[in-house]
């Protein structure tokens, strides 16, 4: 479907006109991603709260279009289909869901949700595409960085990647393969993040939350109070 077509698009450079046509007619189908429910993590439960920042991406990926490449810097897109939101927002939502599914953190949020944050998880989407050079395969590559929210210091960084072969270059095979590759990367990022923050001293984060809670107006303290586990509340009551 795309082998010869993409070559012609690259040579003739008609990508912009193709995108304009897609924008005027609108997609016939919208696709999302799943989030792994069972992530093997060799880390205990943490008292930390983590903010998952909106992923950074080049404009070619910061879109609702589903990318196809020949392994190089030139992008084309599947016609008449799209992601359910811009790709960075779709990936961000599933990364939050993956971390929540582990049950290992006190809280996970996106910007603007009001949690007192210990660490930020910042990601960059380097690749999220169907590659059709020498066969077809879904390829996802994401760099991740954990940043101490108290001082902006980067405490760890790593690049994660996954490749899943497809039986064809059609959208019916590409979407499940992209989902599978994304699942693997999401699980890897979640496991790495939890192990990394689990090694950080807990007393500093607890002191920070207590100090900020005292500084907040009474009406805003409910955000922090709501994050206290039921068993801790019961202990304090006794």
PDB file of C-alpha atoms in Angstrom:
ATOM      1  CA  UNK A   1       0.000   0.000   0.000  1.00  0.00           C
ATOM      2  CA  UNK A   2       2.702   2.447   0.995  1.00  0.00           C
ATOM      3  CA  UNK A   3       5.977   1.094  -0.470  1.00  0.00           C
ATOM      4  CA  UNK A   4       5.699   2.722  -3.912  1.00  0.00           C
ATOM      5  CA  UNK A   5       3.333   5.462  -2.795  1.00  0.00           C
ATOM      6  CA  UNK A   6       5.699   6.817  -0.166  1.00  0.00           C
ATOM      7  CA  UNK A   7       8.590   6.877  -2.610  1.00  0.00           C
ATOM      8  CA  UNK A   8       6.526   8.978  -4.975  1.00  0.00           C
ATOM      9  CA  UNK A   9       5.554  11.309  -2.126  1.00  0.00           C
ATOM     10  CA  UNK A  10       9.178  11.779  -1.149  1.00  0.00           C
ATOM     11  CA  UNK A  11      10.283  12.477  -4.701  1.00  0.00           C
ATOM     12  CA  UNK A  12       7.428  14.784  -5.587  1.00  0.00           C
ATOM     13  CA  UNK A  13       7.180  16.458  -2.144  1.00  0.00           C
ATOM     14  CA  UNK A  14       3.410  16.596  -2.053  1.00  0.00           C
ATOM     15  CA  UNK A  15       3.085  15.913   1.677  1.00  0.00           C
ATOM     16  CA  UNK A  16       1.529  19.270   2.536  1.00  0.00           C
ATOM     17  CA  UNK A  17      -1.180  18.977  -0.075  1.00  0.00           C
ATOM     18  CA  UNK A  18      -1.984  15.473   1.145  1.00  0.00           C
ATOM     19  CA  UNK A  19      -2.363  16.692   4.714  1.00  0.00           C
ATOM     20  CA  UNK A  20      -4.579  19.558   3.598  1.00  0.00           C
ATOM     21  CA  UNK A  21      -6.883  17.140   1.811  1.00  0.00           C
ATOM     22  CA  UNK A  22      -7.038  14.929   4.898  1.00  0.00           C
ATOM     23  CA  UNK A  23      -7.869  17.929   7.071  1.00  0.00           C
ATOM     24  CA  UNK A  24     -10.766  19.035   4.898  1.00  0.00           C
ATOM     25  CA  UNK A  25     -12.442  15.644   4.613  1.00  0.00           C
ATOM     26  CA  UNK A  26     -11.824  14.538   8.207  1.00  0.00           C
ATOM     27  CA  UNK A  27     -10.791  11.068   9.407  1.00  0.00           C
ATOM     28  CA  UNK A  28     -13.107   8.110   9.015  1.00  0.00           C
ATOM     29  CA  UNK A  29     -11.673   6.348  12.094  1.00  0.00           C
ATOM     30  CA  UNK A  30      -9.934   7.453  15.299  1.00  0.00           C
ATOM     31  CA  UNK A  31      -7.455   5.256  17.163  1.00  0.00           C
ATOM     32  CA  UNK A  32      -6.155   5.329  20.710  1.00  0.00           C
ATOM     33  CA  UNK A  33      -3.565   3.373  22.679  1.00  0.00           C
ATOM     34  CA  UNK A  34      -3.876   0.924  25.530  1.00  0.00           C
ATOM     35  CA  UNK A  35      -2.032   1.021  28.866  1.00  0.00           C
ATOM     36  CA  UNK A  36      -0.354  -2.061  30.354  1.00  0.00           C
ATOM     37  CA  UNK A  37      -2.239  -3.297  33.406  1.00  0.00           C
ATOM     38  CA  UNK A  38       0.404  -5.646  34.789  1.00  0.00           C
ATOM     39  CA  UNK A  39       3.861  -4.088  34.900  1.00  0.00           C
ATOM     40  CA  UNK A  40       6.534  -6.201  36.601  1.00  0.00           C
ATOM     41  CA  UNK A  41       8.223  -3.786  39.000  1.00  0.00           C
ATOM     42  CA  UNK A  42      10.912  -4.744  41.500  1.00  0.00           C
ATOM     43  CA  UNK A  43      10.101  -1.852  43.804  1.00  0.00           C
ATOM     44  CA  UNK A  44       7.920  -1.341  46.839  1.00  0.00           C
ATOM     45  CA  UNK A  45       5.172   1.219  47.254  1.00  0.00           C
ATOM     46  CA  UNK A  46       6.450   4.801  47.413  1.00  0.00           C
ATOM     47  CA  UNK A  47       5.096   7.898  49.169  1.00  0.00           C
ATOM     48  CA  UNK A  48       6.091  10.067  46.236  1.00  0.00           C
ATOM     49  CA  UNK A  49       3.786  11.974  43.913  1.00  0.00           C
ATOM     50  CA  UNK A  50       4.840  12.205  40.268  1.00  0.00           C
ATOM     51  CA  UNK A  51       3.764  14.672  37.604  1.00  0.00           C
ATOM     52  CA  UNK A  52       3.781  13.364  34.029  1.00  0.00           C
ATOM     53  CA  UNK A  53       4.553  16.352  31.829  1.00  0.00           C
ATOM     54  CA  UNK A  54       3.137  16.624  28.317  1.00  0.00           C
ATOM     55  CA  UNK A  55       5.641  14.860  26.030  1.00  0.00           C
ATOM     56  CA  UNK A  56       7.771  16.930  23.676  1.00  0.00           C
ATOM     57  CA  UNK A  57       7.769  16.001  19.987  1.00  0.00           C
ATOM     58  CA  UNK A  58       8.722  17.405  16.621  1.00  0.00           C
ATOM     59  CA  UNK A  59       5.818  18.907  14.700  1.00  0.00           C
ATOM     60  CA  UNK A  60       5.753  15.837  12.446  1.00  0.00           C
ATOM     61  CA  UNK A  61       4.688  13.759  15.489  1.00  0.00           C
ATOM     62  CA  UNK A  62       2.901  16.488  17.452  1.00  0.00           C
ATOM     63  CA  UNK A  63      -0.255  15.841  15.457  1.00  0.00           C
ATOM     64  CA  UNK A  64      -3.266  13.558  15.227  1.00  0.00           C
ATOM     65  CA  UNK A  65      -1.890  12.019  12.013  1.00  0.00           C
ATOM     66  CA  UNK A  66      -0.469   8.475  12.154  1.00  0.00           C
ATOM     67  CA  UNK A  67       3.057   8.559  10.776  1.00  0.00           C
ATOM     68  CA  UNK A  68       4.688   6.358   8.138  1.00  0.00           C
ATOM     69  CA  UNK A  69       8.374   6.640   7.201  1.00  0.00           C
ATOM     70  CA  UNK A  70      11.014   4.854   5.189  1.00  0.00           C
ATOM     71  CA  UNK A  71      13.375   5.020   8.141  1.00  0.00           C
ATOM     72  CA  UNK A  72      14.532   8.523   7.282  1.00  0.00           C
ATOM     73  CA  UNK A  73      13.500  12.079   8.140  1.00  0.00           C
ATOM     74  CA  UNK A  74      10.633  12.286   5.643  1.00  0.00           C
ATOM     75  CA  UNK A  75       7.145  11.602   7.008  1.00  0.00           C
ATOM     76  CA  UNK A  76       3.915  10.601   5.333  1.00  0.00           C
ATOM     77  CA  UNK A  77       0.641   9.674   7.023  1.00  0.00           C
ATOM     78  CA  UNK A  78      -2.107   7.110   6.743  1.00  0.00           C
ATOM     79  CA  UNK A  79      -5.092   8.663   4.946  1.00  0.00           C
ATOM     80  CA  UNK A  80      -8.587   8.845   6.471  1.00  0.00           C
ATOM     81  CA  UNK A  81      -7.490   7.739   9.979  1.00  0.00           C
ATOM     82  CA  UNK A  82      -6.052   9.600  12.968  1.00  0.00           C
ATOM     83  CA  UNK A  83      -5.149   9.345  16.630  1.00  0.00           C
ATOM     84  CA  UNK A  84      -7.967  10.256  19.017  1.00  0.00           C
ATOM     85  CA  UNK A  85      -5.965  13.338  20.122  1.00  0.00           C
ATOM     86  CA  UNK A  86      -2.528  14.681  19.316  1.00  0.00           C
ATOM     87  CA  UNK A  87      -0.020  11.870  19.771  1.00  0.00           C
ATOM     88  CA  UNK A  88       1.815  13.480  22.753  1.00  0.00           C
ATOM     89  CA  UNK A  89      -1.477  13.846  24.660  1.00  0.00           C
ATOM     90  CA  UNK A  90      -2.523  10.274  23.871  1.00  0.00           C
ATOM     91  CA  UNK A  91       0.855   8.954  25.042  1.00  0.00           C
ATOM     92  CA  UNK A  92       0.791  11.138  28.175  1.00  0.00           C
ATOM     93  CA  UNK A  93      -2.639   9.831  29.189  1.00  0.00           C
ATOM     94  CA  UNK A  94      -1.520   6.218  28.791  1.00  0.00           C
ATOM     95  CA  UNK A  95       1.728   6.807  30.683  1.00  0.00           C
ATOM     96  CA  UNK A  96      -0.272   8.214  33.608  1.00  0.00           C
ATOM     97  CA  UNK A  97      -2.649   5.250  33.418  1.00  0.00           C
ATOM     98  CA  UNK A  98       0.262   2.790  33.356  1.00  0.00           C
ATOM     99  CA  UNK A  99       1.810   4.318  36.477  1.00  0.00           C
ATOM    100  CA  UNK A 100      -1.566   4.329  38.213  1.00  0.00           C
ATOM    101  CA  UNK A 101      -2.107   0.675  37.320  1.00  0.00           C
ATOM    102  CA  UNK A 102       1.026  -0.300  39.269  1.00  0.00           C
ATOM    103  CA  UNK A 103      -0.383   1.065  42.536  1.00  0.00           C
ATOM    104  CA  UNK A 104       3.166   1.945  43.595  1.00  0.00           C
ATOM    105  CA  UNK A 105       2.884   5.729  43.956  1.00  0.00           C
ATOM    106  CA  UNK A 106       0.946   7.953  46.332  1.00  0.00           C
ATOM    107  CA  UNK A 107      -0.236  10.050  43.390  1.00  0.00           C
ATOM    108  CA  UNK A 108       0.200  10.566  39.638  1.00  0.00           C
ATOM    109  CA  UNK A 109      -1.018  13.651  37.817  1.00  0.00           C
ATOM    110  CA  UNK A 110      -0.738  15.834  34.786  1.00  0.00           C
ATOM    111  CA  UNK A 111      -0.056  19.596  34.998  1.00  0.00           C
ATOM    112  CA  UNK A 112      -2.818  21.634  36.585  1.00  0.00           C
ATOM    113  CA  UNK A 113      -4.324  18.941  38.809  1.00  0.00           C
ATOM    114  CA  UNK A 114      -3.125  20.477  42.088  1.00  0.00           C
ATOM    115  CA  UNK A 115      -0.980  17.721  43.603  1.00  0.00           C
ATOM    116  CA  UNK A 116       2.141  18.587  45.570  1.00  0.00           C
ATOM    117  CA  UNK A 117       4.769  17.073  43.298  1.00  0.00           C
ATOM    118  CA  UNK A 118       8.011  15.350  44.282  1.00  0.00           C
ATOM    119  CA  UNK A 119       9.258  14.394  40.808  1.00  0.00           C
ATOM    120  CA  UNK A 120       8.433  15.283  37.231  1.00  0.00           C
ATOM    121  CA  UNK A 121       8.571  12.617  34.530  1.00  0.00           C
ATOM    122  CA  UNK A 122       9.488  14.394  31.293  1.00  0.00           C
ATOM    123  CA  UNK A 123       9.471  12.538  27.980  1.00  0.00           C
ATOM    124  CA  UNK A 124      10.345  13.215  24.352  1.00  0.00           C
ATOM    125  CA  UNK A 125       8.763  11.231  21.525  1.00  0.00           C
ATOM    126  CA  UNK A 126      11.681  10.510  19.208  1.00  0.00           C
ATOM    127  CA  UNK A 127       9.830   8.085  16.952  1.00  0.00           C
ATOM    128  CA  UNK A 128       6.292   6.723  16.807  1.00  0.00           C
ATOM    129  CA  UNK A 129       5.699   5.380  13.330  1.00  0.00           C
ATOM    130  CA  UNK A 130       5.326   2.546  10.874  1.00  0.00           C
ATOM    131  CA  UNK A 131       8.636   2.070   9.063  1.00  0.00           C
ATOM    132  CA  UNK A 132       8.404   0.509   5.605  1.00  0.00           C
ATOM    133  CA  UNK A 133      12.013   0.297   4.457  1.00  0.00           C
ATOM    134  CA  UNK A 134      13.084  -3.343   3.967  1.00  0.00           C
ATOM    135  CA  UNK A 135       9.815  -4.703   5.364  1.00  0.00           C
ATOM    136  CA  UNK A 136       7.301  -3.048   7.642  1.00  0.00           C
ATOM    137  CA  UNK A 137       7.484  -2.632  11.407  1.00  0.00           C
ATOM    138  CA  UNK A 138       6.130  -0.380  14.116  1.00  0.00           C
ATOM    139  CA  UNK A 139       8.851   1.571  15.868  1.00  0.00           C
ATOM    140  CA  UNK A 140       8.519   3.613  19.067  1.00  0.00           C
ATOM    141  CA  UNK A 141      11.408   5.448  20.723  1.00  0.00           C
ATOM    142  CA  UNK A 142      11.003   7.699  23.769  1.00  0.00           C
ATOM    143  CA  UNK A 143      13.557   9.429  25.978  1.00  0.00           C
ATOM    144  CA  UNK A 144      12.567   9.886  29.626  1.00  0.00           C
ATOM    145  CA  UNK A 145      13.947  12.130  32.339  1.00  0.00           C
ATOM    146  CA  UNK A 146      13.113  12.292  36.049  1.00  0.00           C
ATOM    147  CA  UNK A 147      13.460  15.770  37.538  1.00  0.00           C
ATOM    148  CA  UNK A 148      13.380  16.696  41.229  1.00  0.00           C
ATOM    149  CA  UNK A 149      10.525  19.195  41.458  1.00  0.00           C
ATOM    150  CA  UNK A 150      12.107  20.946  44.424  1.00  0.00           C
ATOM    151  CA  UNK A 151      15.187  22.248  42.613  1.00  0.00           C
ATOM    152  CA  UNK A 152      14.768  21.269  38.948  1.00  0.00           C
ATOM    153  CA  UNK A 153      17.705  18.863  39.154  1.00  0.00           C
ATOM    154  CA  UNK A 154      17.709  15.968  36.704  1.00  0.00           C
ATOM    155  CA  UNK A 155      18.189  12.774  38.708  1.00  0.00           C
ATOM    156  CA  UNK A 156      18.071  10.188  35.898  1.00  0.00           C
ATOM    157  CA  UNK A 157      17.611   9.886  32.137  1.00  0.00           C
ATOM    158  CA  UNK A 158      17.196   6.944  29.769  1.00  0.00           C
ATOM    159  CA  UNK A 159      16.059   6.154  26.215  1.00  0.00           C
ATOM    160  CA  UNK A 160      13.503   3.387  25.611  1.00  0.00           C
ATOM    161  CA  UNK A 161      12.669   1.779  22.282  1.00  0.00           C
ATOM    162  CA  UNK A 162      10.597  -1.082  20.910  1.00  0.00           C
ATOM    163  CA  UNK A 163      10.142  -2.544  17.437  1.00  0.00           C
ATOM    164  CA  UNK A 164       7.253  -4.831  16.407  1.00  0.00           C
ATOM    165  CA  UNK A 165       7.163  -6.347  12.896  1.00  0.00           C
ATOM    166  CA  UNK A 166       3.943  -6.279  10.874  1.00  0.00           C
ATOM    167  CA  UNK A 167       2.682  -8.634   8.193  1.00  0.00           C
ATOM    168  CA  UNK A 168       1.741  -5.736   5.913  1.00  0.00           C
ATOM    169  CA  UNK A 169       1.955  -1.960   5.656  1.00  0.00           C
ATOM    170  CA  UNK A 170      -1.801  -1.492   5.922  1.00  0.00           C
ATOM    171  CA  UNK A 171      -3.399   0.424   8.761  1.00  0.00           C
ATOM    172  CA  UNK A 172      -5.142  -2.742  10.022  1.00  0.00           C
ATOM    173  CA  UNK A 173      -1.745  -4.261  10.841  1.00  0.00           C
ATOM    174  CA  UNK A 174       0.048  -1.031  11.711  1.00  0.00           C
ATOM    175  CA  UNK A 175      -2.208   0.091  14.574  1.00  0.00           C
ATOM    176  CA  UNK A 176      -1.983  -3.143  16.634  1.00  0.00           C
ATOM    177  CA  UNK A 177       1.788  -3.199  16.096  1.00  0.00           C
ATOM    178  CA  UNK A 178       2.157   0.441  17.180  1.00  0.00           C
ATOM    179  CA  UNK A 179       0.016  -0.347  20.216  1.00  0.00           C
ATOM    180  CA  UNK A 180       2.195  -3.338  21.113  1.00  0.00           C
ATOM    181  CA  UNK A 181       5.399  -1.320  20.726  1.00  0.00           C
ATOM    182  CA  UNK A 182       3.910   1.505  22.783  1.00  0.00           C
ATOM    183  CA  UNK A 183       2.845  -0.939  25.520  1.00  0.00           C
ATOM    184  CA  UNK A 184       6.404  -2.223  25.817  1.00  0.00           C
ATOM    185  CA  UNK A 185       7.847   1.278  26.065  1.00  0.00           C
ATOM    186  CA  UNK A 186       5.198   2.387  28.581  1.00  0.00           C
ATOM    187  CA  UNK A 187       5.942  -0.621  30.784  1.00  0.00           C
ATOM    188  CA  UNK A 188       9.690   0.007  30.565  1.00  0.00           C
ATOM    189  CA  UNK A 189       9.333   3.691  31.479  1.00  0.00           C
ATOM    190  CA  UNK A 190       6.987   2.926  34.377  1.00  0.00           C
ATOM    191  CA  UNK A 191       9.258   0.222  35.807  1.00  0.00           C
ATOM    192  CA  UNK A 192      12.375   2.394  35.466  1.00  0.00           C
ATOM    193  CA  UNK A 193      10.634   5.418  37.023  1.00  0.00           C
ATOM    194  CA  UNK A 194       9.375   3.487  40.033  1.00  0.00           C
ATOM    195  CA  UNK A 195      12.723   1.825  40.683  1.00  0.00           C
ATOM    196  CA  UNK A 196      14.517   5.173  40.353  1.00  0.00           C
ATOM    197  CA  UNK A 197      12.271   7.176  42.688  1.00  0.00           C
ATOM    198  CA  UNK A 198      12.170   4.246  45.084  1.00  0.00           C
ATOM    199  CA  UNK A 199      15.900   4.709  45.649  1.00  0.00           C
ATOM    200  CA  UNK A 200      15.514   8.379  46.592  1.00  0.00           C
ATOM    201  CA  UNK A 201      15.531   9.401  50.291  1.00  0.00           C
ATOM    202  CA  UNK A 202      11.953   9.601  51.499  1.00  0.00           C
ATOM    203  CA  UNK A 203      12.419  12.008  54.371  1.00  0.00           C
ATOM    204  CA  UNK A 204      13.133  15.014  52.148  1.00  0.00           C
ATOM    205  CA  UNK A 205       9.932  14.564  50.158  1.00  0.00           C
ATOM    206  CA  UNK A 206       7.845  14.086  53.288  1.00  0.00           C
ATOM    207  CA  UNK A 207       9.298  17.252  54.851  1.00  0.00           C
ATOM    208  CA  UNK A 208       8.595  19.218  51.696  1.00  0.00           C
ATOM    209  CA  UNK A 209       4.944  18.154  51.590  1.00  0.00           C
ATOM    210  CA  UNK A 210       4.476  19.036  55.254  1.00  0.00           C
ATOM    211  CA  UNK A 211       6.050  22.467  54.822  1.00  0.00           C
ATOM    212  CA  UNK A 212       4.012  23.339  51.727  1.00  0.00           C
ATOM    213  CA  UNK A 213       0.834  22.097  53.391  1.00  0.00           C
ATOM    214  CA  UNK A 214       1.350  24.534  56.267  1.00  0.00           C
ATOM    215  CA  UNK A 215       1.845  27.406  53.809  1.00  0.00           C
ATOM    216  CA  UNK A 216      -1.338  26.696  51.877  1.00  0.00           C
ATOM    217  CA  UNK A 217      -4.705  28.222  52.679  1.00  0.00           C
ATOM    218  CA  UNK A 218      -7.014  25.840  54.602  1.00  0.00           C
ATOM    219  CA  UNK A 219      -9.261  25.366  51.570  1.00  0.00           C
ATOM    220  CA  UNK A 220      -6.349  24.019  49.534  1.00  0.00           C
ATOM    221  CA  UNK A 221      -5.060  21.566  52.120  1.00  0.00           C
ATOM    222  CA  UNK A 222      -7.682  19.030  51.097  1.00  0.00           C
ATOM    223  CA  UNK A 223      -5.545  18.143  48.059  1.00  0.00           C
ATOM    224  CA  UNK A 224      -2.783  16.868  50.311  1.00  0.00           C
ATOM    225  CA  UNK A 225      -5.121  15.386  52.907  1.00  0.00           C
ATOM    226  CA  UNK A 226      -6.861  13.369  50.209  1.00  0.00           C
ATOM    227  CA  UNK A 227      -3.532  11.751  49.348  1.00  0.00           C
ATOM    228  CA  UNK A 228      -3.075  10.265  52.858  1.00  0.00           C
ATOM    229  CA  UNK A 229      -3.761   6.492  52.817  1.00  0.00           C
ATOM    230  CA  UNK A 230      -6.758   5.332  54.857  1.00  0.00           C
ATOM    231  CA  UNK A 231      -4.562   3.286  57.192  1.00  0.00           C
ATOM    232  CA  UNK A 232      -2.448   6.369  58.016  1.00  0.00           C
ATOM    233  CA  UNK A 233      -5.566   8.416  58.768  1.00  0.00           C
ATOM    234  CA  UNK A 234      -6.868   5.675  61.048  1.00  0.00           C
ATOM    235  CA  UNK A 235      -3.545   5.556  62.917  1.00  0.00           C
ATOM    236  CA  UNK A 236      -3.590   9.323  63.454  1.00  0.00           C
ATOM    237  CA  UNK A 237      -7.189   9.180  64.684  1.00  0.00           C
ATOM    238  CA  UNK A 238      -6.243   6.601  67.301  1.00  0.00           C
TER     239      UNK A 238
END
